[in-house]
Structures are given as C-alpha cells and as structure tokens.
Amino acid sequence: MSLQHALLTSLLEKPSSGYDLARRFDKSIAYFWHATHQQIYRELSRMEQQGWVTSTEVDGGRAGKRLFEVCPQGREELLRWASQASEPGELRDEMMLKLRADAVLGPLDLADEISRRLQLHKEKLLVYKEIEARDFSATPLPREAQIRYLILKAGISFEEGRIAWSQDALATLRQT
C-alpha cells in the first residue's frame, strides 16, 4: 500500500485541508499506516500534479489554506489499486533479532525492553478498547461502520497477541 492510496481513501471519506487531513490521519489510518505530516503534504502535492486530487483555497481560513478533493482520476487509481492482489505484511521487528542474538551470545538482559514494549502494547490496546466502546457500541452498525470496526478488531487482536507474546517471552527469559 502506498501513502497516496491511504490519502485518497481518507479524502473520499471527507474532503479536507492538508492540516485537517493530517490530524484525521493521526486518529485513524495512522494506527496501521504511519506517515509524518511532512510526508502527507508532499504526497498531496504529487497527487495534485498527477491529477488525482484538486485543491482550492479556503475562504475565511488562514492564508494559503487549501481544501483537497479527489478527482475522477484519483478515484479510478484507488479502484485500480484496491482490485490488485496484495501480499500479507511480514513481521519485521528488531526484538526478534535481539532474541536470536541472546540465544547465541548468552543472556543480553532483554527483559526490561520487553517489559517496556509490553506496557506500550497494553496502552495501545486500551486506546483501541476506548474507540470500540465509543464508536461501535450501537447495533446494528451500517456497513461502513462494520468495516471500520473490522479494522479496529484487527488492531485489538494484534495488540492482544503482542501482549501474550511479551508475557511468554518474559517468562522464558526469566527461566533461563
């Protein structure tokens, strides 16, 4: 997935200024596709050059504030990209390499780092659970909300899995 496709999706949900888009991105898509505000602005400029989005200056806002909307070419690009097969993401985590090093070098005192990560996963799970309670308690949910909830449940499952793994890793390191 590219950042451009994430931005097209977000702009189709709601046309936005670059600033507002970056703030909305931080509260939603960034949970599974991270980008800095600078990257977002750079990609918006490229997408405008490609004819995927258009922008107009916002009246009454700060000078130079622009509202971005998806053009038909941008919608076509998102449809093209979404219809392509994609490979599942692969695990890439330095901790796995550090544990392999621990296995061959002897104890490297990784328990503190794993404990720190465990706490971060617990904190993120708490955020996800708060979003779940706030946004997905009503039933029945419309289709769009069901899909967003499905994405949130993937994040919840991931964090629960990382918590369980971290606890198992700590137990293993403490035994040896």
JSON list of N, CA and C in Angstrom, two decimals, residues 46 76 124 133 152-153 158 171 174:
[
{"chain": "A", "resi": 46, "resn": "ARG", "atom": "N", "xyz": [2.18, 15.83, -4.90]},
{"chain": "A", "resi": 46, "resn": "ARG", "atom": "CA", "xyz": [2.39, 14.88, -6.01]},
{"chain": "A", "resi": 46, "resn": "ARG", "atom": "C", "xyz": [1.07, 14.42, -6.61]},
{"chain": "A", "resi": 76, "resn": "GLU", "atom": "N", "xyz": [-10.38, 6.52, -9.86]},
{"chain": "A", "resi": 76, "resn": "GLU", "atom": "CA", "xyz": [-10.00, 5.40, -10.74]},
{"chain": "A", "resi": 76, "resn": "GLU", "atom": "C", "xyz": [-8.72, 4.73, -10.25]},
{"chain": "A", "resi": 124, "resn": "LYS", "atom": "N", "xyz": [-1.78, 0.81, 23.98]},
{"chain": "A", "resi": 124, "resn": "LYS", "atom": "CA", "xyz": [-2.44, 0.90, 22.69]},
{"chain": "A", "resi": 124, "resn": "LYS", "atom": "C", "xyz": [-3.74, 0.09, 22.70]},
{"chain": "A", "resi": 133, "resn": "ALA", "atom": "N", "xyz": [-15.59, 1.08, 22.45]},
{"chain": "A", "resi": 133, "resn": "ALA", "atom": "CA", "xyz": [-16.73, 1.44, 23.30]},
{"chain": "A", "resi": 133, "resn": "ALA", "atom": "C", "xyz": [-17.41, 2.72, 22.81]},
{"chain": "A", "resi": 152, "resn": "LEU", "atom": "N", "xyz": [-10.57, -2.13, 13.28]},
{"chain": "A", "resi": 152, "resn": "LEU", "atom": "CA", "xyz": [-10.23, -1.94, 14.69]},
{"chain": "A", "resi": 152, "resn": "LEU", "atom": "C", "xyz": [-10.02, -3.27, 15.39]},
{"chain": "A", "resi": 153, "resn": "LYS", "atom": "N", "xyz": [-10.88, -4.26, 15.09]},
{"chain": "A", "resi": 153, "resn": "LYS", "atom": "CA", "xyz": [-10.72, -5.58, 15.71]},
{"chain": "A", "resi": 153, "resn": "LYS", "atom": "C", "xyz": [-9.39, -6.22, 15.31]},
{"chain": "A", "resi": 158, "resn": "PHE", "atom": "N", "xyz": [-4.13, -7.82, 17.24]},
{"chain": "A", "resi": 158, "resn": "PHE", "atom": "CA", "xyz": [-2.68, -7.68, 17.16]},
{"chain": "A", "resi": 158, "resn": "PHE", "atom": "C", "xyz": [-2.11, -7.33, 18.53]},
{"chain": "A", "resi": 171, "resn": "ALA", "atom": "N", "xyz": [8.51, -14.68, 30.61]},
{"chain": "A", "resi": 171, "resn": "ALA", "atom": "CA", "xyz": [8.55, -15.93, 31.39]},
{"chain": "A", "resi": 171, "resn": "ALA", "atom": "C", "xyz": [9.72, -16.81, 30.93]},
{"chain": "A", "resi": 174, "resn": "ARG", "atom": "N", "xyz": [13.09, -15.28, 32.05]},
{"chain": "A", "resi": 174, "resn": "ARG", "atom": "CA", "xyz": [13.28, -15.41, 33.50]},
{"chain": "A", "resi": 174, "resn": "ARG", "atom": "C", "xyz": [13.66, -16.83, 33.91]}
]
